[in-house]
Each structure stands twice: as C-alpha cells, then as structure tokens.
C-alpha cells in the first residue's frame, strides 16, 4: 500500500526545474508532500485534497489526478535550499481506520 | 509557540527489553500519530490517536502499543525489542484526525532507538 515515488534521486543545478511523481494503487482521500533534510524532521510542503483543493507554498506547486491516483510535485527555479528528501504521503480511508502512508522518498540535490 | 517535543532523543536498549517514547503535541492539536523511520526509507505509519482514541493502526506487531492522555500527549510502547526495531521514531501532531481535512502534520525531531 506504500505509494511509489519516482525518480528515486535527482541532481539539479541551481535554477533548474524538477518534477517528482507519486502513485498509489488505492483510492486516495488526499496527498501530502513533505521535505526532510538530513538529520531533521520532515517539514510540510503541500496538501492536495480529493476534489481539487490545494494548499501549500507559493514557490512549489503540485497536481493530483484522482482518477489515476497520482500526484506530481513541481519545483521550479530550484534553489540550494531545496535539497533534501521529498516524501509523498497518501491518505486512505479504510473501515479499520485512517492511514497516512509515506512513499520511499526522492533524494533531491541542488548544486551551484 | 513550542513545537512538537519528543523524549528521549536518543536511547540504547538490548534485545528483549521494553521502551517507552513520549510526545507532546503543539498546543491546541488533538491528533498525534507515530511513525517509524529506518535509515534511507520513508516514515512508516504505526498509530494515530485523536481525542484519546485510536483512529488508525499500521502493519506493526502487537508488541507496539500507544495511548493518548487527557492533555493530548502520547506514549509509544514497544515490548520485547528486536534488532529490527532500531530506527528513528517520529511523532506528528495535527489539529484534526485523518480523513477530515487533515491539514498539515507537524513532526517532532524524533527519538532514535538503537537495539543491541
């Protein structure tokens, strides 16, 4: 049930763009995106709700294809501070309780 | 305002022992969820508690248990520790439970458990 992320890793030069994808085999209620820097806790970036509502940051955008159970995170004009591991979290409503399950992560490194 | 606080930050146990990890959520947050993060992997969902009731459980053995107190703080207990339990245990708080416009999760710095 863990969402699958791609790519696993990407290296960018400052100013370049990147797209990180997240897909699930389950019907999703929402998709969360978090960034974790080495040795630190994950930090919230974006949440996309079923029905199209989007909440997040100005410089980072995302999409949520409910039919395909896929989400993509768009990082434009990357900065050094964007480096870290990006996780998508998929929220699934089940009869046995609700879960927020994180993917395997995408390591992003931005270089000068 | 104080963020999510976890204790202890680091601990070392031996196989078969028991451990208790503690978490204090952000003031006003009623939901606490626990995650296990092994090096190089994403956080794995263990439990979610909201208003002192368990609202979700991940695929972890019964050796793992948790509870939430009236002040919304929470404890994660792990019995009969195994080497494979070595990981960073993250606590996250949010205003609402999963499935009801959850919103942002705020993570603590984690408790790093080493089992020898």
JSON list of N, CA and C in Angstrom, two decimals, chain A residues 17-88:
[
{"chain": "A", "resi": 17, "resn": "UNK", "atom": "N", "xyz": [14.48, 23.09, -13.13]},
{"chain": "A", "resi": 17, "resn": "UNK", "atom": "CA", "xyz": [13.19, 22.61, -12.63]},
{"chain": "A", "resi": 17, "resn": "UNK", "atom": "C", "xyz": [13.23, 21.10, -12.41]},
{"chain": "A", "resi": 18, "resn": "UNK", "atom": "N", "xyz": [12.32, 20.62, -11.57]},
{"chain": "A", "resi": 18, "resn": "UNK", "atom": "CA", "xyz": [12.21, 19.18, -11.33]},
{"chain": "A", "resi": 18, "resn": "UNK", "atom": "C", "xyz": [10.76, 18.80, -11.07]},
{"chain": "A", "resi": 19, "resn": "UNK", "atom": "N", "xyz": [10.45, 17.57, -11.42]},
{"chain": "A", "resi": 19, "resn": "UNK", "atom": "CA", "xyz": [9.13, 17.01, -11.15]},
{"chain": "A", "resi": 19, "resn": "UNK", "atom": "C", "xyz": [9.31, 15.69, -10.41]},
{"chain": "A", "resi": 20, "resn": "UNK", "atom": "N", "xyz": [8.59, 15.55, -9.32]},
{"chain": "A", "resi": 20, "resn": "UNK", "atom": "CA", "xyz": [8.61, 14.30, -8.55]},
{"chain": "A", "resi": 20, "resn": "UNK", "atom": "C", "xyz": [7.21, 13.71, -8.59]},
{"chain": "A", "resi": 21, "resn": "UNK", "atom": "N", "xyz": [7.14, 12.43, -8.91]},
{"chain": "A", "resi": 21, "resn": "UNK", "atom": "CA", "xyz": [5.86, 11.77, -9.08]},
{"chain": "A", "resi": 21, "resn": "UNK", "atom": "C", "xyz": [5.57, 10.80, -7.94]},
{"chain": "A", "resi": 22, "resn": "UNK", "atom": "N", "xyz": [4.29, 10.61, -7.68]},
{"chain": "A", "resi": 22, "resn": "UNK", "atom": "CA", "xyz": [3.83, 9.74, -6.61]},
{"chain": "A", "resi": 22, "resn": "UNK", "atom": "C", "xyz": [2.58, 9.02, -7.10]},
{"chain": "A", "resi": 23, "resn": "UNK", "atom": "N", "xyz": [2.56, 7.71, -6.99]},
{"chain": "A", "resi": 23, "resn": "UNK", "atom": "CA", "xyz": [1.38, 6.97, -7.46]},
{"chain": "A", "resi": 23, "resn": "UNK", "atom": "C", "xyz": [0.99, 5.92, -6.43]},
{"chain": "A", "resi": 24, "resn": "UNK", "atom": "N", "xyz": [-0.30, 5.66, -6.37]},
{"chain": "A", "resi": 24, "resn": "UNK", "atom": "CA", "xyz": [-0.85, 4.72, -5.41]},
{"chain": "A", "resi": 24, "resn": "UNK", "atom": "C", "xyz": [-1.79, 3.75, -6.10]},
{"chain": "A", "resi": 25, "resn": "UNK", "atom": "N", "xyz": [-1.89, 2.56, -5.52]},
{"chain": "A", "resi": 25, "resn": "UNK", "atom": "CA", "xyz": [-2.82, 1.58, -6.06]},
{"chain": "A", "resi": 25, "resn": "UNK", "atom": "C", "xyz": [-4.18, 1.66, -5.39]},
{"chain": "A", "resi": 26, "resn": "UNK", "atom": "N", "xyz": [-4.31, 2.54, -4.39]},
{"chain": "A", "resi": 26, "resn": "UNK", "atom": "CA", "xyz": [-5.54, 2.68, -3.63]},
{"chain": "A", "resi": 26, "resn": "UNK", "atom": "C", "xyz": [-6.22, 4.01, -3.93]},
{"chain": "A", "resi": 27, "resn": "UNK", "atom": "N", "xyz": [-7.53, 4.05, -3.73]},
{"chain": "A", "resi": 27, "resn": "UNK", "atom": "CA", "xyz": [-8.26, 5.30, -3.87]},
{"chain": "A", "resi": 27, "resn": "UNK", "atom": "C", "xyz": [-7.83, 6.25, -2.75]},
{"chain": "A", "resi": 28, "resn": "UNK", "atom": "N", "xyz": [-7.49, 7.44, -3.12]},
{"chain": "A", "resi": 28, "resn": "UNK", "atom": "CA", "xyz": [-6.91, 8.39, -2.16]},
{"chain": "A", "resi": 28, "resn": "UNK", "atom": "C", "xyz": [-7.89, 9.45, -1.73]},
{"chain": "A", "resi": 29, "resn": "UNK", "atom": "N", "xyz": [-7.81, 9.82, -0.47]},
{"chain": "A", "resi": 29, "resn": "UNK", "atom": "CA", "xyz": [-8.57, 10.96, 0.04]},
{"chain": "A", "resi": 29, "resn": "UNK", "atom": "C", "xyz": [-7.77, 12.24, -0.14]},
{"chain": "A", "resi": 30, "resn": "UNK", "atom": "N", "xyz": [-6.47, 12.15, 0.09]},
{"chain": "A", "resi": 30, "resn": "UNK", "atom": "CA", "xyz": [-5.62, 13.32, -0.08]},
{"chain": "A", "resi": 30, "resn": "UNK", "atom": "C", "xyz": [-4.18, 12.87, -0.30]},
{"chain": "A", "resi": 31, "resn": "UNK", "atom": "N", "xyz": [-3.37, 13.80, -0.77]},
{"chain": "A", "resi": 31, "resn": "UNK", "atom": "CA", "xyz": [-1.94, 13.55, -0.92]},
{"chain": "A", "resi": 31, "resn": "UNK", "atom": "C", "xyz": [-1.19, 14.68, -0.22]},
{"chain": "A", "resi": 32, "resn": "UNK", "atom": "N", "xyz": [-0.24, 14.30, 0.60]},
{"chain": "A", "resi": 32, "resn": "UNK", "atom": "CA", "xyz": [0.61, 15.26, 1.30]},
{"chain": "A", "resi": 32, "resn": "UNK", "atom": "C", "xyz": [2.00, 15.19, 0.70]},
{"chain": "A", "resi": 33, "resn": "UNK", "atom": "N", "xyz": [2.72, 16.30, 0.75]},
{"chain": "A", "resi": 33, "resn": "UNK", "atom": "CA", "xyz": [4.13, 16.33, 0.36]},
{"chain": "A", "resi": 33, "resn": "UNK", "atom": "C", "xyz": [4.94, 16.96, 1.49]},
{"chain": "A", "resi": 34, "resn": "UNK", "atom": "N", "xyz": [6.06, 16.30, 1.82]},
{"chain": "A", "resi": 34, "resn": "UNK", "atom": "CA", "xyz": [6.96, 16.77, 2.87]},
{"chain": "A", "resi": 34, "resn": "UNK", "atom": "C", "xyz": [8.40, 16.71, 2.37]},
{"chain": "A", "resi": 35, "resn": "UNK", "atom": "N", "xyz": [9.23, 17.57, 2.94]},
{"chain": "A", "resi": 35, "resn": "UNK", "atom": "CA", "xyz": [10.66, 17.56, 2.64]},
{"chain": "A", "resi": 35, "resn": "UNK", "atom": "C", "xyz": [11.41, 17.32, 3.96]},
{"chain": "A", "resi": 36, "resn": "UNK", "atom": "N", "xyz": [12.40, 16.45, 3.88]},
{"chain": "A", "resi": 36, "resn": "UNK", "atom": "CA", "xyz": [13.21, 16.14, 5.06]},
{"chain": "A", "resi": 36, "resn": "UNK", "atom": "C", "xyz": [14.68, 16.35, 4.73]},
{"chain": "A", "resi": 37, "resn": "UNK", "atom": "N", "xyz": [15.32, 17.22, 5.48]},
{"chain": "A", "resi": 37, "resn": "UNK", "atom": "CA", "xyz": [16.75, 17.42, 5.33]},
{"chain": "A", "resi": 37, "resn": "UNK", "atom": "C", "xyz": [17.46, 16.46, 6.28]},
{"chain": "A", "resi": 38, "resn": "UNK", "atom": "N", "xyz": [18.69, 16.15, 5.97]},
{"chain": "A", "resi": 38, "resn": "UNK", "atom": "CA", "xyz": [19.44, 15.15, 6.71]},
{"chain": "A", "resi": 38, "resn": "UNK", "atom": "C", "xyz": [19.48, 15.49, 8.20]},
{"chain": "A", "resi": 39, "resn": "UNK", "atom": "N", "xyz": [19.06, 14.53, 9.02]},
{"chain": "A", "resi": 39, "resn": "UNK", "atom": "CA", "xyz": [19.12, 14.72, 10.46]},
{"chain": "A", "resi": 39, "resn": "UNK", "atom": "C", "xyz": [18.01, 15.60, 11.02]},
{"chain": "A", "resi": 40, "resn": "UNK", "atom": "N", "xyz": [17.04, 15.95, 10.19]},
{"chain": "A", "resi": 40, "resn": "UNK", "atom": "CA", "xyz": [15.96, 16.82, 10.65]},
{"chain": "A", "resi": 40, "resn": "UNK", "atom": "C", "xyz": [14.61, 16.12, 10.48]},
{"chain": "A", "resi": 41, "resn": "UNK", "atom": "N", "xyz": [13.59, 16.72, 11.07]},
{"chain": "A", "resi": 41, "resn": "UNK", "atom": "CA", "xyz": [12.24, 16.17, 10.94]},
{"chain": "A", "resi": 41, "resn": "UNK", "atom": "C", "xyz": [11.64, 16.58, 9.59]},
{"chain": "A", "resi": 42, "resn": "UNK", "atom": "N", "xyz": [10.71, 15.79, 9.07]},
{"chain": "A", "resi": 42, "resn": "UNK", "atom": "CA", "xyz": [10.02, 16.19, 7.83]},
{"chain": "A", "resi": 42, "resn": "UNK", "atom": "C", "xyz": [9.25, 17.49, 8.03]},
{"chain": "A", "resi": 43, "resn": "UNK", "atom": "N", "xyz": [9.22, 18.31, 6.99]},
{"chain": "A", "resi": 43, "resn": "UNK", "atom": "CA", "xyz": [8.53, 19.60, 7.03]},
{"chain": "A", "resi": 43, "resn": "UNK", "atom": "C", "xyz": [7.46, 19.64, 5.94]},
{"chain": "A", "resi": 44, "resn": "UNK", "atom": "N", "xyz": [6.29, 20.09, 6.28]},
{"chain": "A", "resi": 44, "resn": "UNK", "atom": "CA", "xyz": [5.15, 20.15, 5.37]},
{"chain": "A", "resi": 44, "resn": "UNK", "atom": "C", "xyz": [5.43, 21.09, 4.19]},
{"chain": "A", "resi": 45, "resn": "UNK", "atom": "N", "xyz": [5.02, 20.64, 2.99]},
{"chain": "A", "resi": 45, "resn": "UNK", "atom": "CA", "xyz": [5.10, 21.47, 1.80]},
{"chain": "A", "resi": 45, "resn": "UNK", "atom": "C", "xyz": [3.72, 21.75, 1.20]},
{"chain": "A", "resi": 46, "resn": "UNK", "atom": "N", "xyz": [2.91, 20.70, 1.07]},
{"chain": "A", "resi": 46, "resn": "UNK", "atom": "CA", "xyz": [1.72, 20.80, 0.24]},
{"chain": "A", "resi": 46, "resn": "UNK", "atom": "C", "xyz": [0.73, 19.71, 0.63]},
{"chain": "A", "resi": 47, "resn": "UNK", "atom": "N", "xyz": [-0.53, 20.04, 0.53]},
{"chain": "A", "resi": 47, "resn": "UNK", "atom": "CA", "xyz": [-1.56, 19.02, 0.65]},
{"chain": "A", "resi": 47, "resn": "UNK", "atom": "C", "xyz": [-2.56, 19.21, -0.47]},
{"chain": "A", "resi": 48, "resn": "UNK", "atom": "N", "xyz": [-2.96, 18.14, -1.10]},
{"chain": "A", "resi": 48, "resn": "UNK", "atom": "CA", "xyz": [-3.95, 18.16, -2.17]},
{"chain": "A", "resi": 48, "resn": "UNK", "atom": "C", "xyz": [-5.10, 17.27, -1.75]},
{"chain": "A", "resi": 49, "resn": "UNK", "atom": "N", "xyz": [-6.28, 17.85, -1.77]},
{"chain": "A", "resi": 49, "resn": "UNK", "atom": "CA", "xyz": [-7.46, 17.12, -1.32]},
{"chain": "A", "resi": 49, "resn": "UNK", "atom": "C", "xyz": [-8.26, 16.61, -2.52]},
{"chain": "A", "resi": 50, "resn": "UNK", "atom": "N", "xyz": [-8.94, 15.51, -2.31]},
{"chain": "A", "resi": 50, "resn": "UNK", "atom": "CA", "xyz": [-9.86, 15.00, -3.30]},
{"chain": "A", "resi": 50, "resn": "UNK", "atom": "C", "xyz": [-10.89, 16.07, -3.58]},
{"chain": "A", "resi": 51, "resn": "UNK", "atom": "N", "xyz": [-11.08, 16.36, -4.85]},
{"chain": "A", "resi": 51, "resn": "UNK", "atom": "CA", "xyz": [-12.00, 17.44, -5.20]},
{"chain": "A", "resi": 51, "resn": "UNK", "atom": "C", "xyz": [-11.26, 18.66, -5.70]},
{"chain": "A", "resi": 52, "resn": "UNK", "atom": "N", "xyz": [-9.92, 18.63, -5.59]},
{"chain": "A", "resi": 52, "resn": "UNK", "atom": "CA", "xyz": [-9.14, 19.65, -6.25]},
{"chain": "A", "resi": 52, "resn": "UNK", "atom": "C", "xyz": [-8.58, 20.75, -5.38]},
{"chain": "A", "resi": 53, "resn": "UNK", "atom": "N", "xyz": [-8.99, 20.83, -4.12]},
{"chain": "A", "resi": 53, "resn": "UNK", "atom": "CA", "xyz": [-8.48, 21.92, -3.29]},
{"chain": "A", "resi": 53, "resn": "UNK", "atom": "C", "xyz": [-7.00, 21.70, -3.02]},
{"chain": "A", "resi": 54, "resn": "UNK", "atom": "N", "xyz": [-6.24, 22.74, -3.08]},
{"chain": "A", "resi": 54, "resn": "UNK", "atom": "CA", "xyz": [-4.80, 22.65, -2.91]},
{"chain": "A", "resi": 54, "resn": "UNK", "atom": "C", "xyz": [-4.33, 23.66, -1.89]},
{"chain": "A", "resi": 55, "resn": "UNK", "atom": "N", "xyz": [-3.48, 23.21, -1.00]},
{"chain": "A", "resi": 55, "resn": "UNK", "atom": "CA", "xyz": [-2.93, 24.12, -0.01]},
{"chain": "A", "resi": 55, "resn": "UNK", "atom": "C", "xyz": [-1.43, 23.92, 0.01]},
{"chain": "A", "resi": 56, "resn": "UNK", "atom": "N", "xyz": [-0.67, 24.96, 0.06]},
{"chain": "A", "resi": 56, "resn": "UNK", "atom": "CA", "xyz": [0.77, 24.78, 0.13]},
{"chain": "A", "resi": 56, "resn": "UNK", "atom": "C", "xyz": [1.51, 26.08, -0.01]},
{"chain": "A", "resi": 57, "resn": "UNK", "atom": "N", "xyz": [2.72, 25.98, -0.55]},
{"chain": "A", "resi": 57, "resn": "UNK", "atom": "CA", "xyz": [3.60, 27.12, -0.64]},
{"chain": "A", "resi": 57, "resn": "UNK", "atom": "C", "xyz": [3.52, 27.77, -2.02]},
{"chain": "A", "resi": 58, "resn": "UNK", "atom": "N", "xyz": [3.95, 29.01, -2.10]},
{"chain": "A", "resi": 58, "resn": "UNK", "atom": "CA", "xyz": [3.86, 29.74, -3.37]},
{"chain": "A", "resi": 58, "resn": "UNK", "atom": "C", "xyz": [4.83, 29.21, -4.40]},
{"chain": "A", "resi": 59, "resn": "UNK", "atom": "N", "xyz": [6.06, 28.88, -4.00]},
{"chain": "A", "resi": 59, "resn": "UNK", "atom": "CA", "xyz": [7.09, 28.55, -4.97]},
{"chain": "A", "resi": 59, "resn": "UNK", "atom": "C", "xyz": [7.10, 27.10, -5.37]},
{"chain": "A", "resi": 60, "resn": "UNK", "atom": "N", "xyz": [6.26, 26.29, -4.77]},
{"chain": "A", "resi": 60, "resn": "UNK", "atom": "CA", "xyz": [6.18, 24.89, -5.09]},
{"chain": "A", "resi": 60, "resn": "UNK", "atom": "C", "xyz": [4.72, 24.57, -5.40]},
{"chain": "A", "resi": 61, "resn": "UNK", "atom": "N", "xyz": [4.50, 23.88, -6.49]},
{"chain": "A", "resi": 61, "resn": "UNK", "atom": "CA", "xyz": [3.13, 23.54, -6.87]},
{"chain": "A", "resi": 61, "resn": "UNK", "atom": "C", "xyz": [3.00, 22.04, -7.06]},
{"chain": "A", "resi": 62, "resn": "UNK", "atom": "N", "xyz": [1.76, 21.59, -7.12]},
{"chain": "A", "resi": 62, "resn": "UNK", "atom": "CA", "xyz": [1.53, 20.15, -7.26]},
{"chain": "A", "resi": 62, "resn": "UNK", "atom": "C", "xyz": [0.19, 19.92, -7.93]},
{"chain": "A", "resi": 63, "resn": "UNK", "atom": "N", "xyz": [0.05, 18.72, -8.44]},
{"chain": "A", "resi": 63, "resn": "UNK", "atom": "CA", "xyz": [-1.20, 18.31, -9.07]},
{"chain": "A", "resi": 63, "resn": "UNK", "atom": "C", "xyz": [-1.64, 16.98, -8.48]},
{"chain": "A", "resi": 64, "resn": "UNK", "atom": "N", "xyz": [-2.93, 16.70, -8.62]},
{"chain": "A", "resi": 64, "resn": "UNK", "atom": "CA", "xyz": [-3.50, 15.46, -8.06]},
{"chain": "A", "resi": 64, "resn": "UNK", "atom": "C", "xyz": [-4.50, 14.94, -9.08]},
{"chain": "A", "resi": 65, "resn": "UNK", "atom": "N", "xyz": [-4.16, 13.81, -9.69]},
{"chain": "A", "resi": 65, "resn": "UNK", "atom": "CA", "xyz": [-5.05, 13.16, -10.65]},
{"chain": "A", "resi": 65, "resn": "UNK", "atom": "C", "xyz": [-5.81, 12.07, -9.90]},
{"chain": "A", "resi": 66, "resn": "UNK", "atom": "N", "xyz": [-7.05, 12.37, -9.53]},
{"chain": "A", "resi": 66, "resn": "UNK", "atom": "CA", "xyz": [-7.83, 11.45, -8.70]},
{"chain": "A", "resi": 66, "resn": "UNK", "atom": "C", "xyz": [-8.14, 10.14, -9.43]},
{"chain": "A", "resi": 67, "resn": "UNK", "atom": "N", "xyz": [-8.34, 10.22, -10.73]},
{"chain": "A", "resi": 67, "resn": "UNK", "atom": "CA", "xyz": [-8.69, 9.02, -11.48]},
{"chain": "A", "resi": 67, "resn": "UNK", "atom": "C", "xyz": [-7.53, 8.04, -11.54]},
{"chain": "A", "resi": 68, "resn": "UNK", "atom": "N", "xyz": [-6.33, 8.58, -11.69]},
{"chain": "A", "resi": 68, "resn": "UNK", "atom": "CA", "xyz": [-5.15, 7.74, -11.78]},
{"chain": "A", "resi": 68, "resn": "UNK", "atom": "C", "xyz": [-4.48, 7.52, -10.43]},
{"chain": "A", "resi": 69, "resn": "UNK", "atom": "N", "xyz": [-4.98, 8.16, -9.40]},
{"chain": "A", "resi": 69, "resn": "UNK", "atom": "CA", "xyz": [-4.38, 8.08, -8.06]},
{"chain": "A", "resi": 69, "resn": "UNK", "atom": "C", "xyz": [-2.90, 8.47, -8.11]},
{"chain": "A", "resi": 70, "resn": "UNK", "atom": "N", "xyz": [-2.64, 9.56, -8.79]},
{"chain": "A", "resi": 70, "resn": "UNK", "atom": "CA", "xyz": [-1.27, 10.04, -8.94]},
{"chain": "A", "resi": 70, "resn": "UNK", "atom": "C", "xyz": [-1.17, 11.51, -8.56]},
{"chain": "A", "resi": 71, "resn": "UNK", "atom": "N", "xyz": [0.01, 11.86, -8.07]},
{"chain": "A", "resi": 71, "resn": "UNK", "atom": "CA", "xyz": [0.29, 13.26, -7.75]},
{"chain": "A", "resi": 71, "resn": "UNK", "atom": "C", "xyz": [1.69, 13.59, -8.24]},
{"chain": "A", "resi": 72, "resn": "UNK", "atom": "N", "xyz": [1.89, 14.83, -8.61]},
{"chain": "A", "resi": 72, "resn": "UNK", "atom": "CA", "xyz": [3.21, 15.30, -9.02]},
{"chain": "A", "resi": 72, "resn": "UNK", "atom": "C", "xyz": [3.54, 16.59, -8.29]},
{"chain": "A", "resi": 73, "resn": "UNK", "atom": "N", "xyz": [4.77, 16.71, -7.86]},
{"chain": "A", "resi": 73, "resn": "UNK", "atom": "CA", "xyz": [5.26, 17.91, -7.19]},
{"chain": "A", "resi": 73, "resn": "UNK", "atom": "C", "xyz": [6.19, 18.63, -8.16]},
{"chain": "A", "resi": 74, "resn": "UNK", "atom": "N", "xyz": [5.94, 19.91, -8.36]},
{"chain": "A", "resi": 74, "resn": "UNK", "atom": "CA", "xyz": [6.72, 20.70, -9.31]},
{"chain": "A", "resi": 74, "resn": "UNK", "atom": "C", "xyz": [7.59, 21.70, -8.56]},
{"chain": "A", "resi": 75, "resn": "UNK", "atom": "N", "xyz": [8.88, 21.60, -8.77]},
{"chain": "A", "resi": 75, "resn": "UNK", "atom": "CA", "xyz": [9.84, 22.52, -8.16]},
{"chain": "A", "resi": 75, "resn": "UNK", "atom": "C", "xyz": [10.43, 23.35, -9.29]},
{"chain": "A", "resi": 76, "resn": "UNK", "atom": "N", "xyz": [10.17, 24.62, -9.29]},
{"chain": "A", "resi": 76, "resn": "UNK", "atom": "CA", "xyz": [10.65, 25.49, -10.37]},
{"chain": "A", "resi": 76, "resn": "UNK", "atom": "C", "xyz": [11.74, 26.41, -9.86]},
{"chain": "A", "resi": 77, "resn": "UNK", "atom": "N", "xyz": [12.67, 26.70, -10.76]},
{"chain": "A", "resi": 77, "resn": "UNK", "atom": "CA", "xyz": [13.79, 27.59, -10.43]},
{"chain": "A", "resi": 77, "resn": "UNK", "atom": "C", "xyz": [14.42, 27.18, -9.11]},
{"chain": "A", "resi": 78, "resn": "UNK", "atom": "N", "xyz": [14.90, 25.95, -9.07]},
{"chain": "A", "resi": 78, "resn": "UNK", "atom": "CA", "xyz": [15.38, 25.36, -7.81]},
{"chain": "A", "resi": 78, "resn": "UNK", "atom": "C", "xyz": [16.48, 26.19, -7.15]},
{"chain": "A", "resi": 79, "resn": "UNK", "atom": "N", "xyz": [16.47, 26.14, -5.83]},
{"chain": "A", "resi": 79, "resn": "UNK", "atom": "CA", "xyz": [17.46, 26.83, -5.02]},
{"chain": "A", "resi": 79, "resn": "UNK", "atom": "C", "xyz": [18.23, 25.80, -4.22]},
{"chain": "A", "resi": 80, "resn": "UNK", "atom": "N", "xyz": [19.37, 26.18, -3.72]},
{"chain": "A", "resi": 80, "resn": "UNK", "atom": "CA", "xyz": [20.18, 25.27, -2.91]},
{"chain": "A", "resi": 80, "resn": "UNK", "atom": "C", "xyz": [19.37, 24.73, -1.73]},
{"chain": "A", "resi": 81, "resn": "UNK", "atom": "N", "xyz": [18.50, 25.56, -1.19]},
{"chain": "A", "resi": 81, "resn": "UNK", "atom": "CA", "xyz": [17.71, 25.17, -0.02]},
{"chain": "A", "resi": 81, "resn": "UNK", "atom": "C", "xyz": [16.68, 24.09, -0.33]},
{"chain": "A", "resi": 82, "resn": "UNK", "atom": "N", "xyz": [16.46, 23.80, -1.62]},
{"chain": "A", "resi": 82, "resn": "UNK", "atom": "CA", "xyz": [15.51, 22.76, -1.99]},
{"chain": "A", "resi": 82, "resn": "UNK", "atom": "C", "xyz": [16.08, 21.36, -1.77]},
{"chain": "A", "resi": 83, "resn": "UNK", "atom": "N", "xyz": [17.37, 21.26, -1.56]},
{"chain": "A", "resi": 83, "resn": "UNK", "atom": "CA", "xyz": [17.99, 19.94, -1.37]},
{"chain": "A", "resi": 83, "resn": "UNK", "atom": "C", "xyz": [17.39, 19.22, -0.18]},
{"chain": "A", "resi": 84, "resn": "UNK", "atom": "N", "xyz": [17.20, 17.94, -0.34]},
{"chain": "A", "resi": 84, "resn": "UNK", "atom": "CA", "xyz": [16.64, 17.13, 0.73]},
{"chain": "A", "resi": 84, "resn": "UNK", "atom": "C", "xyz": [15.92, 15.93, 0.13]},
{"chain": "A", "resi": 85, "resn": "UNK", "atom": "N", "xyz": [15.25, 15.18, 0.98]},
{"chain": "A", "resi": 85, "resn": "UNK", "atom": "CA", "xyz": [14.48, 14.03, 0.52]},
{"chain": "A", "resi": 85, "resn": "UNK", "atom": "C", "xyz": [13.00, 14.40, 0.58]},
{"chain": "A", "resi": 86, "resn": "UNK", "atom": "N", "xyz": [12.32, 14.19, -0.52]},
{"chain": "A", "resi": 86, "resn": "UNK", "atom": "CA", "xyz": [10.91, 14.53, -0.64]},
{"chain": "A", "resi": 86, "resn": "UNK", "atom": "C", "xyz": [10.06, 13.27, -0.50]},
{"chain": "A", "resi": 87, "resn": "UNK", "atom": "N", "xyz": [9.07, 13.36, 0.35]},
{"chain": "A", "resi": 87, "resn": "UNK", "atom": "CA", "xyz": [8.16, 12.23, 0.56]},
{"chain": "A", "resi": 87, "resn": "UNK", "atom": "C", "xyz": [6.74, 12.65, 0.22]},
{"chain": "A", "resi": 88, "resn": "UNK", "atom": "N", "xyz": [6.05, 11.78, -0.50]},
{"chain": "A", "resi": 88, "resn": "UNK", "atom": "CA", "xyz": [4.62, 11.97, -0.62]},
{"chain": "A", "resi": 88, "resn": "UNK", "atom": "C", "xyz": [3.94, 11.08, 0.42]}
]
